[in-house]
């Protein structure tokens, strides 16, 4: 490597790491998706932050894209789409003890209440209080991080 190469090395060494902003695919109108910043909340004790590596396009995403609606749900303000996702654990909350940064994970797209009859009976998918990725008002997972 010549003098030029050494100079470049010197510059690279001093360069500050680029803090990359989290971006996501927002559905903003019929057939209109925009890539916009997606600010994540700070990590709670039972939360995990994941660097997303893959996201499936669900039938409901397509319904929302074409009509802004799916079943009884309607997108009234910009919403990040994307349900089924997989990625790498980046950070874990203080109470999380079954995952560590670096773990590869497939993510269950819904969080159930764990208190109702359906949840207690093991049919949490029927929970009336289920919160799903990409179901208003909950944002989805088509993002760099969730
Ligand atoms: Zn889905
Ligand atoms: Zn429930």
CSV table of C-alpha atoms and ligand atoms in Angstrom, one decimal:
chain,number,residue,atom,x,y,z
A,1,UNK,CA,0.0,0.0,0.0
A,2,UNK,CA,1.4,3.4,-1.0
A,3,UNK,CA,1.2,6.8,0.8
A,4,UNK,CA,-2.4,7.3,-0.5
A,5,UNK,CA,-3.5,4.2,1.3
A,6,UNK,CA,-2.0,5.2,4.5
A,7,UNK,CA,-3.7,8.5,4.4
A,8,UNK,CA,-7.1,6.9,3.9
A,9,UNK,CA,-6.4,4.5,6.8
A,10,UNK,CA,-5.6,7.5,9.0
A,11,UNK,CA,-8.9,9.2,8.1
A,12,UNK,CA,-10.9,6.0,8.6
A,13,UNK,CA,-9.4,5.5,12.0
A,14,UNK,CA,-10.5,9.0,13.1
A,15,UNK,CA,-14.0,8.8,11.6
A,16,UNK,CA,-16.8,8.5,14.2
A,17,UNK,CA,-19.2,5.5,13.8
A,18,UNK,CA,-22.2,6.4,11.8
A,19,UNK,CA,-25.3,6.2,14.0
A,20,UNK,CA,-27.8,4.7,11.6
A,21,UNK,CA,-31.4,5.9,12.1
A,22,UNK,CA,-34.1,3.2,12.3
A,23,UNK,CA,-36.2,3.3,9.1
A,24,UNK,CA,-39.5,1.5,8.3
A,25,UNK,CA,-42.0,1.0,5.5
A,26,UNK,CA,-45.0,3.1,6.3
A,27,UNK,CA,-48.3,2.6,4.6
A,28,UNK,CA,-49.4,6.2,4.1
A,29,UNK,CA,-52.3,5.9,1.5
A,30,UNK,CA,-53.8,3.3,-0.9
A,31,UNK,CA,-50.9,1.7,-2.8
A,32,UNK,CA,-48.5,4.1,-1.2
A,33,UNK,CA,-45.6,3.1,1.0
A,34,UNK,CA,-42.9,5.5,2.2
A,35,UNK,CA,-39.6,4.7,4.0
A,36,UNK,CA,-39.5,7.0,7.0
A,37,UNK,CA,-37.7,7.1,10.4
A,38,UNK,CA,-39.2,4.8,13.0
A,39,UNK,CA,-38.4,5.9,16.5
A,40,UNK,CA,-38.3,2.9,18.9
A,41,UNK,CA,-39.3,3.3,22.6
A,42,UNK,CA,-36.5,2.7,25.1
A,43,UNK,CA,-36.3,-1.0,26.2
A,44,UNK,CA,-38.5,-2.0,29.1
A,45,UNK,CA,-37.5,-4.8,31.5
A,46,UNK,CA,-39.3,-7.5,29.4
A,47,UNK,CA,-38.6,-6.1,26.0
A,48,UNK,CA,-36.1,-7.2,23.3
A,49,UNK,CA,-34.8,-5.1,20.4
A,50,UNK,CA,-34.2,-7.1,17.2
A,51,UNK,CA,-32.3,-6.2,14.1
A,52,UNK,CA,-34.7,-7.4,11.4
A,53,UNK,CA,-33.3,-9.7,8.7
A,54,UNK,CA,-36.5,-10.9,6.9
A,55,UNK,CA,-40.2,-10.0,6.9
A,56,UNK,CA,-43.0,-11.9,5.1
A,57,UNK,CA,-45.7,-10.0,3.3
A,58,UNK,CA,-48.9,-11.2,4.9
A,59,UNK,CA,-52.4,-11.3,3.2
A,60,UNK,CA,-53.5,-8.6,5.7
A,61,UNK,CA,-50.6,-6.3,4.6
A,62,UNK,CA,-51.9,-6.7,1.0
A,63,UNK,CA,-55.4,-5.8,2.1
A,64,UNK,CA,-54.2,-2.7,3.9
A,65,UNK,CA,-52.1,-1.7,0.9
A,66,UNK,CA,-55.0,-2.0,-1.5
A,67,UNK,CA,-57.9,-0.7,0.7
A,68,UNK,CA,-56.4,0.7,4.0
A,69,UNK,CA,-58.7,-1.9,5.7
A,70,UNK,CA,-58.6,-5.5,6.9
A,71,UNK,CA,-61.6,-7.0,8.6
A,72,UNK,CA,-62.8,-4.4,11.2
A,73,UNK,CA,-59.5,-2.6,11.2
A,74,UNK,CA,-58.8,0.6,9.3
A,75,UNK,CA,-55.5,2.5,8.8
A,76,UNK,CA,-56.3,6.1,9.6
A,77,UNK,CA,-52.7,7.4,10.1
A,78,UNK,CA,-49.4,6.1,8.6
A,79,UNK,CA,-48.7,2.6,9.9
A,80,UNK,CA,-45.6,0.4,9.5
A,81,UNK,CA,-46.7,-2.8,7.7
A,82,UNK,CA,-45.2,-6.3,8.1
A,83,UNK,CA,-46.3,-9.2,10.3
A,84,UNK,CA,-44.1,-12.2,10.3
A,85,UNK,CA,-40.4,-11.4,10.8
A,86,UNK,CA,-37.1,-12.8,11.9
A,87,UNK,CA,-33.8,-11.3,12.9
A,88,UNK,CA,-31.0,-11.1,15.4
A,89,UNK,CA,-31.4,-10.0,19.0
A,90,UNK,CA,-29.6,-6.7,19.5
A,91,UNK,CA,-30.5,-5.8,23.1
A,92,UNK,CA,-32.5,-7.3,25.9
A,93,UNK,CA,-34.3,-5.8,28.9
A,94,UNK,CA,-33.2,-6.5,32.5
A,95,UNK,CA,-35.8,-9.2,33.2
A,96,UNK,CA,-35.2,-11.1,29.9
A,97,UNK,CA,-33.2,-14.3,30.7
A,98,UNK,CA,-34.0,-16.6,27.8
A,99,UNK,CA,-32.4,-14.5,25.1
A,100,UNK,CA,-29.1,-12.9,24.6
A,101,UNK,CA,-27.7,-10.4,22.0
A,102,UNK,CA,-26.7,-12.3,18.9
A,103,UNK,CA,-29.5,-14.9,19.2
A,104,UNK,CA,-31.3,-15.6,15.9
A,105,UNK,CA,-35.1,-15.4,16.4
A,106,UNK,CA,-38.4,-15.8,14.5
A,107,UNK,CA,-40.9,-13.5,16.1
A,108,UNK,CA,-44.5,-14.3,17.1
A,109,UNK,CA,-46.4,-11.4,15.5
A,110,UNK,CA,-49.0,-11.1,18.3
A,111,UNK,CA,-49.0,-10.5,22.0
A,112,UNK,CA,-52.0,-11.9,24.0
A,113,UNK,CA,-53.3,-10.7,27.3
A,114,UNK,CA,-52.5,-14.0,29.1
A,115,UNK,CA,-55.5,-13.4,31.5
A,116,UNK,CA,-58.7,-14.2,29.6
A,117,UNK,CA,-60.3,-17.7,29.2
A,118,UNK,CA,-58.9,-18.2,25.7
A,119,UNK,CA,-55.4,-17.4,26.9
A,120,UNK,CA,-55.7,-19.6,30.0
A,121,UNK,CA,-57.1,-22.4,27.9
A,122,UNK,CA,-54.0,-22.3,25.6
A,123,UNK,CA,-55.9,-20.7,22.6
A,124,UNK,CA,-54.1,-17.4,22.9
A,125,UNK,CA,-54.6,-16.8,19.2
A,126,UNK,CA,-58.3,-16.3,20.0
A,127,UNK,CA,-57.6,-13.7,22.7
A,128,UNK,CA,-59.9,-10.7,22.2
A,129,UNK,CA,-57.1,-8.4,23.4
A,130,UNK,CA,-54.5,-9.7,21.0
A,131,UNK,CA,-52.1,-7.0,19.8
A,132,UNK,CA,-50.7,-7.8,16.4
A,133,UNK,CA,-47.8,-6.3,14.4
A,134,UNK,CA,-49.3,-4.1,11.6
A,135,UNK,CA,-52.8,-4.0,13.0
A,136,UNK,CA,-54.0,-0.5,13.9
A,137,UNK,CA,-52.9,1.1,16.1
A,138,UNK,CA,-49.9,-1.2,16.4
A,139,UNK,CA,-47.0,-0.7,13.9
A,140,UNK,CA,-45.6,-3.6,12.1
A,141,UNK,CA,-42.1,-5.1,11.6
A,142,UNK,CA,-41.0,-4.0,8.1
A,143,UNK,CA,-38.2,-2.0,9.6
A,144,UNK,CA,-34.4,-2.2,10.3
A,145,UNK,CA,-35.2,-2.8,14.0
A,146,UNK,CA,-38.3,-3.5,16.2
B,1,LIG,ZN1,-49.7,-12.4,9.1
B,2,LIG,ZN1,-56.3,-13.1,26.4
